[in-house]
PDB file of C-alpha atoms and ligand atoms in Angstrom:
ATOM      1  CA  MET A   1      14.511  26.338 117.619  1.00 52.00           C
ATOM      2  CA  ALA A   2      18.147  25.803 116.645  1.00 74.00           C
ATOM      3  CA  GLY A   3      20.365  28.853 117.038  1.00 83.00           C
ATOM      4  CA  ASN A   4      22.141  30.625 114.227  1.00 96.00           C
ATOM      5  CA  ARG A   5      25.622  31.179 115.657  1.00 97.00           C
ATOM      6  CA  THR A   6      28.644  29.014 116.320  1.00 98.00           C
ATOM      7  CA  LEU A   7      32.224  29.563 117.409  1.00 98.00           C
ATOM      8  CA  ALA A   8      34.892  28.272 115.061  1.00 98.00           C
ATOM      9  CA  ILE A   9      38.622  28.359 115.707  1.00 99.00           C
ATOM     10  CA  ILE A  10      41.117  27.848 112.927  1.00 99.00           C
ATOM     11  CA  LYS A  11      43.706  26.092 115.076  1.00 99.00           C
ATOM     12  CA  PRO A  12      47.482  26.781 115.197  1.00 98.00           C
ATOM     13  CA  ASP A  13      48.366  23.920 112.815  1.00 98.00           C
ATOM     14  CA  ALA A  14      46.180  25.327 110.051  1.00 98.00           C
ATOM     15  CA  VAL A  15      47.235  28.944 110.639  1.00 98.00           C
ATOM     16  CA  ALA A  16      50.939  27.972 110.604  1.00 98.00           C
ATOM     17  CA  SER A  17      50.601  25.934 107.412  1.00 98.00           C
ATOM     18  CA  GLY A  18      48.831  28.749 105.578  1.00 98.00           C
ATOM     19  CA  ARG A  19      45.433  27.103 105.355  1.00 98.00           C
ATOM     20  CA  SER A  20      43.360  29.803 107.071  1.00 98.00           C
ATOM     21  CA  GLY A  21      42.263  31.342 103.786  1.00 98.00           C
ATOM     22  CA  ALA A  22      41.248  28.025 102.233  1.00 98.00           C
ATOM     23  CA  ILE A  23      39.297  27.046 105.357  1.00 98.00           C
ATOM     24  CA  LEU A  24      37.543  30.418 105.536  1.00 98.00           C
ATOM     25  CA  ALA A  25      36.658  30.200 101.828  1.00 98.00           C
ATOM     26  CA  HIS A  26      35.278  26.685 102.411  1.00 98.00           C
ATOM     27  CA  LEU A  27      33.103  27.968 105.264  1.00 98.00           C
ATOM     28  CA  GLU A  28      31.842  30.941 103.239  1.00 98.00           C
ATOM     29  CA  ARG A  29      30.995  28.594 100.351  1.00 98.00           C
ATOM     30  CA  GLU A  30      28.914  26.614 102.836  1.00 98.00           C
ATOM     31  CA  GLY A  31      26.897  29.698 103.705  1.00 97.00           C
ATOM     32  CA  PHE A  32      28.591  30.813 106.918  1.00 98.00           C
ATOM     33  CA  VAL A  33      28.985  34.559 107.420  1.00 97.00           C
ATOM     34  CA  VAL A  34      31.768  35.944 109.613  1.00 97.00           C
ATOM     35  CA  ARG A  35      30.414  38.151 112.393  1.00 96.00           C
ATOM     36  CA  ALA A  36      33.752  38.561 114.201  1.00 97.00           C
ATOM     37  CA  ALA A  37      37.340  37.376 113.768  1.00 97.00           C
ATOM     38  CA  ARG A  38      40.553  37.795 115.730  1.00 97.00           C
ATOM     39  CA  LEU A  39      44.043  36.382 115.326  1.00 98.00           C
ATOM     40  CA  VAL A  40      45.230  35.544 118.842  1.00 98.00           C
ATOM     41  CA  ARG A  41      48.040  33.669 120.570  1.00 98.00           C
ATOM     42  CA  LEU A  42      46.372  32.054 123.568  1.00 98.00           C
ATOM     43  CA  SER A  43      48.093  31.840 126.941  1.00 98.00           C
ATOM     44  CA  ARG A  44      48.064  28.485 128.749  1.00 98.00           C
ATOM     45  CA  ALA A  45      45.535  29.930 131.197  1.00 98.00           C
ATOM     46  CA  GLN A  46      43.222  30.980 128.356  1.00 98.00           C
ATOM     47  CA  ALA A  47      43.488  27.680 126.470  1.00 98.00           C
ATOM     48  CA  GLY A  48      43.025  25.761 129.717  1.00 98.00           C
ATOM     49  CA  ALA A  49      39.901  27.745 130.560  1.00 98.00           C
ATOM     50  CA  PHE A  50      38.445  27.410 127.065  1.00 98.00           C
ATOM     51  CA  TYR A  51      38.840  23.617 127.191  1.00 98.00           C
ATOM     52  CA  ASP A  52      37.966  23.331 130.882  1.00 97.00           C
ATOM     53  CA  VAL A  53      35.341  20.666 130.064  1.00 97.00           C
ATOM     54  CA  HIS A  54      38.221  18.353 129.036  1.00 98.00           C
ATOM     55  CA  ARG A  55      40.353  18.991 132.150  1.00 97.00           C
ATOM     56  CA  GLY A  56      41.594  15.662 133.490  1.00 97.00           C
ATOM     57  CA  ARG A  57      41.211  13.815 130.188  1.00 98.00           C
ATOM     58  CA  PRO A  58      44.420  12.123 128.912  1.00 98.00           C
ATOM     59  CA  PHE A  59      44.754  14.512 125.953  1.00 98.00           C
ATOM     60  CA  TYR A  60      44.164  17.737 127.943  1.00 98.00           C
ATOM     61  CA  ASP A  61      47.788  18.809 128.508  1.00 98.00           C
ATOM     62  CA  GLU A  62      48.714  18.068 124.902  1.00 98.00           C
ATOM     63  CA  LEU A  63      45.649  19.990 123.723  1.00 98.00           C
ATOM     64  CA  VAL A  64      46.586  23.054 125.787  1.00 98.00           C
ATOM     65  CA  SER A  65      50.194  22.890 124.531  1.00 98.00           C
ATOM     66  CA  PHE A  66      49.018  22.596 120.943  1.00 98.00           C
ATOM     67  CA  MET A  67      46.493  25.423 121.219  1.00 98.00           C
ATOM     68  CA  THR A  68      49.180  27.735 122.647  1.00 98.00           C
ATOM     69  CA  SER A  69      51.886  26.719 120.135  1.00 98.00           C
ATOM     70  CA  GLY A  70      51.101  29.593 117.778  1.00 98.00           C
ATOM     71  CA  PRO A  71      48.381  32.017 116.769  1.00 98.00           C
ATOM     72  CA  CYS A  72      44.876  30.757 116.149  1.00 99.00           C
ATOM     73  CA  LEU A  73      41.913  32.445 114.498  1.00 98.00           C
ATOM     74  CA  PRO A  74      38.599  32.407 116.403  1.00 98.00           C
ATOM     75  CA  LEU A  75      35.560  33.232 114.238  1.00 98.00           C
ATOM     76  CA  ALA A  76      31.988  33.977 115.255  1.00 98.00           C
ATOM     77  CA  LEU A  77      29.972  32.462 112.407  1.00 98.00           C
ATOM     78  CA  GLU A  78      26.352  32.818 111.464  1.00 97.00           C
ATOM     79  CA  ARG A  79      23.940  30.802 109.345  1.00 97.00           C
ATOM     80  CA  ASP A  80      20.759  28.825 110.009  1.00 97.00           C
ATOM     81  CA  GLU A  81      21.277  25.769 112.237  1.00 97.00           C
ATOM     82  CA  ALA A  82      24.861  26.961 112.661  1.00 98.00           C
ATOM     83  CA  VAL A  83      26.104  24.411 115.214  1.00 98.00           C
ATOM     84  CA  ALA A  84      24.869  21.299 113.405  1.00 98.00           C
ATOM     85  CA  ARG A  85      25.748  22.573 109.929  1.00 98.00           C
ATOM     86  CA  TYR A  86      29.242  23.545 110.979  1.00 98.00           C
ATOM     87  CA  ARG A  87      29.870  20.156 112.618  1.00 98.00           C
ATOM     88  CA  THR A  88      28.812  18.488 109.361  1.00 98.00           C
ATOM     89  CA  VAL A  89      31.134  20.702 107.312  1.00 98.00           C
ATOM     90  CA  ILE A  90      34.195  20.066 109.536  1.00 98.00           C
ATOM     91  CA  GLY A  91      33.692  16.292 109.939  1.00 98.00           C
ATOM     92  CA  ALA A  92      34.704  13.910 112.729  1.00 98.00           C
ATOM     93  CA  THR A  93      37.320  14.847 115.349  1.00 98.00           C
ATOM     94  CA  ASP A  94      39.788  12.342 113.864  1.00 98.00           C
ATOM     95  CA  PRO A  95      40.470  13.217 110.201  1.00 98.00           C
ATOM     96  CA  ARG A  96      40.802   9.503 109.398  1.00 98.00           C
ATOM     97  CA  GLU A  97      37.143   9.139 110.373  1.00 98.00           C
ATOM     98  CA  ALA A  98      35.976  12.408 108.768  1.00 98.00           C
ATOM     99  CA  ALA A  99      33.859  12.175 105.616  1.00 98.00           C
ATOM    100  CA  ASP A 100      35.412  12.985 102.251  1.00 98.00           C
ATOM    101  CA  GLY A 101      35.337  16.686 101.462  1.00 98.00           C
ATOM    102  CA  THR A 102      35.071  17.827 105.083  1.00 98.00           C
ATOM    103  CA  ILE A 103      37.499  20.414 106.406  1.00 98.00           C
ATOM    104  CA  ARG A 104      39.188  18.010 108.795  1.00 98.00           C
ATOM    105  CA  ARG A 105      39.522  15.365 106.092  1.00 98.00           C
ATOM    106  CA  LEU A 106      41.056  17.946 103.751  1.00 98.00           C
ATOM    107  CA  TYR A 107      43.269  19.902 106.146  1.00 98.00           C
ATOM    108  CA  ALA A 108      43.822  18.093 109.470  1.00 98.00           C
ATOM    109  CA  GLU A 109      46.977  16.163 110.325  1.00 95.00           C
ATOM    110  CA  SER A 110      45.746  14.044 113.234  1.00 98.00           C
ATOM    111  CA  LYS A 111      43.068  13.693 115.908  1.00 98.00           C
ATOM    112  CA  GLY A 112      44.908  16.241 118.069  1.00 98.00           C
ATOM    113  CA  ARG A 113      46.137  18.621 115.373  1.00 98.00           C
ATOM    114  CA  ASN A 114      42.821  18.734 113.587  1.00 98.00           C
ATOM    115  CA  ALA A 115      42.712  22.196 111.974  1.00 98.00           C
ATOM    116  CA  VAL A 116      39.498  23.541 113.492  1.00 99.00           C
ATOM    117  CA  HIS A 117      37.380  23.777 116.623  1.00 98.00           C
ATOM    118  CA  GLY A 118      33.600  23.896 116.610  1.00 98.00           C
ATOM    119  CA  SER A 119      30.977  24.414 119.306  1.00 98.00           C
ATOM    120  CA  ASP A 120      28.865  21.352 120.119  1.00 98.00           C
ATOM    121  CA  SER A 121      25.601  23.009 121.255  1.00 98.00           C
ATOM    122  CA  ASP A 122      23.820  26.358 121.097  1.00 97.00           C
ATOM    123  CA  GLU A 123      24.543  26.873 124.792  1.00 97.00           C
ATOM    124  CA  ASN A 124      28.264  26.269 124.316  1.00 98.00           C
ATOM    125  CA  ALA A 125      28.298  28.373 121.131  1.00 98.00           C
ATOM    126  CA  ALA A 126      27.008  31.358 123.105  1.00 97.00           C
ATOM    127  CA  ARG A 127      29.528  30.745 125.906  1.00 97.00           C
ATOM    128  CA  GLU A 128      32.447  30.235 123.492  1.00 98.00           C
ATOM    129  CA  ILE A 129      31.606  33.283 121.348  1.00 98.00           C
ATOM    130  CA  ALA A 130      31.486  35.385 124.522  1.00 97.00           C
ATOM    131  CA  PHE A 131      34.880  33.930 125.548  1.00 98.00           C
ATOM    132  CA  PHE A 132      36.491  35.712 122.569  1.00 98.00           C
ATOM    133  CA  PHE A 133      34.123  38.493 121.533  1.00 97.00           C
ATOM    134  CA  PRO A 134      31.998  40.952 123.494  1.00 95.00           C
ATOM    135  CA  GLU A 135      28.522  41.239 121.964  1.00 91.00           C
ATOM    136  CA  SER A 136      29.387  44.825 120.952  1.00 91.00           C
ATOM    137  CA  GLU A 137      32.148  43.492 118.641  1.00 90.00           C
ATOM    138  CA  LEU A 138      29.853  41.241 116.623  1.00 92.00           C
ATOM    139  CA  ALA A 139      29.356  43.004 113.303  1.00 85.00           C
ATOM    140  CA  ASP A 140      25.790  44.028 112.585  1.00 81.00           C
ATOM    141  CA  LEU A 141      25.170  42.521 109.154  1.00 75.00           C
ATOM    142  CA  ALA A 142      22.096  44.672 108.623  1.00 68.00           C
ATOM    143  CA  ALA A 143      24.118  47.885 108.986  1.00 61.00           C
ATOM    144  CA  THR A 144      25.510  49.518 105.858  1.00 55.00           C
TER     145      THR A 144
HETATM  146  N1  UDP B 201      41.466  15.626 121.228  1.00 54.15           N
HETATM  147  C1  UDP B 201      42.598  14.842 121.210  1.00 54.15           C
HETATM  148  N2  UDP B 201      42.459  13.486 121.427  1.00 54.15           N
HETATM  149  C2  UDP B 201      41.257  12.900 121.674  1.00 54.15           C
HETATM  150  C3  UDP B 201      40.110  13.710 121.692  1.00 54.15           C
HETATM  151  C4  UDP B 201      40.238  15.070 121.469  1.00 54.15           C
HETATM  152  O1  UDP B 201      43.707  15.329 120.994  1.00 54.15           O
HETATM  153  O2  UDP B 201      41.193  11.682 121.860  1.00 54.15           O
HETATM  154  C5  UDP B 201      41.587  17.081 120.984  1.00 54.15           C
HETATM  155  C6  UDP B 201      41.238  17.472 119.549  1.00 54.15           C
HETATM  156  O3  UDP B 201      42.058  18.576 119.175  1.00 54.15           O
HETATM  157  C7  UDP B 201      39.793  17.877 119.689  1.00 54.15           C
HETATM  158  C8  UDP B 201      39.778  18.555 121.050  1.00 54.15           C
HETATM  159  O4  UDP B 201      40.681  17.792 121.842  1.00 54.15           O
HETATM  160  O5  UDP B 201      39.381  18.732 118.627  1.00 54.15           O
HETATM  161  C9  UDP B 201      38.437  18.610 121.740  1.00 54.15           C
HETATM  162  O6  UDP B 201      37.907  17.299 121.777  1.00 54.15           O
HETATM  163  P1  UDP B 201      36.374  17.011 121.435  1.00 54.15           P
HETATM  164  O7  UDP B 201      36.081  15.617 121.831  1.00 54.15           O
HETATM  165  O8  UDP B 201      35.521  18.108 122.000  1.00 54.15           O
HETATM  166  O9  UDP B 201      36.364  17.064 119.821  1.00 54.15           O
HETATM  167  P2  UDP B 201      35.738  18.141 118.800  1.00 54.15           P
HETATM  168  O10 UDP B 201      34.500  18.712 119.429  1.00 54.15           O
HETATM  169  O11 UDP B 201      36.806  19.190 118.577  1.00 54.15           O
HETATM  170  O12 UDP B 201      35.452  17.365 117.540  1.00 54.15           O
HETATM  171 MG1   MG B 202      34.169  19.507 121.283  1.00 54.15          MG
END
């Protein structure tokens, strides 16, 4: 069964250009609920570790520099089929290839500076959420 959580990051380009609120509103309109959020300026070691899977790829150094260039906003999001639904809502990695109305089409500048991160599997969603948020910090939506 598909999991119900994914890790989003509103990347430094979108935070710096004042698009965090619009992106969050877009995600909430699409049925995602925020379980945890944190504005954070990543160190090079943290960004490098988060994107370790891309180490050695030609864009890796640029990606780490970009992700440490200013604060970003990691979000633990919840809805049914969270990973797949979120990837549909953000669109393709390159905004020129992203479908009309997707977050990257609307808000991204380029393939590198592309406004948002999203997990690509339930396994990676769990790992990436844990990278930023201990389980104890995920808000219990049932609590009042
Ligand atoms: N990236 C890049 N150039 C590329 C591919 C990726 O700058 O040719 C950057 C981009 O910011 C992307 C991130 O590296 O979001 C991670 O790449 P991935 O292929 O995992 O894309 P995503 O899952 O973010 O769509
Ligand atoms: Mg990816």
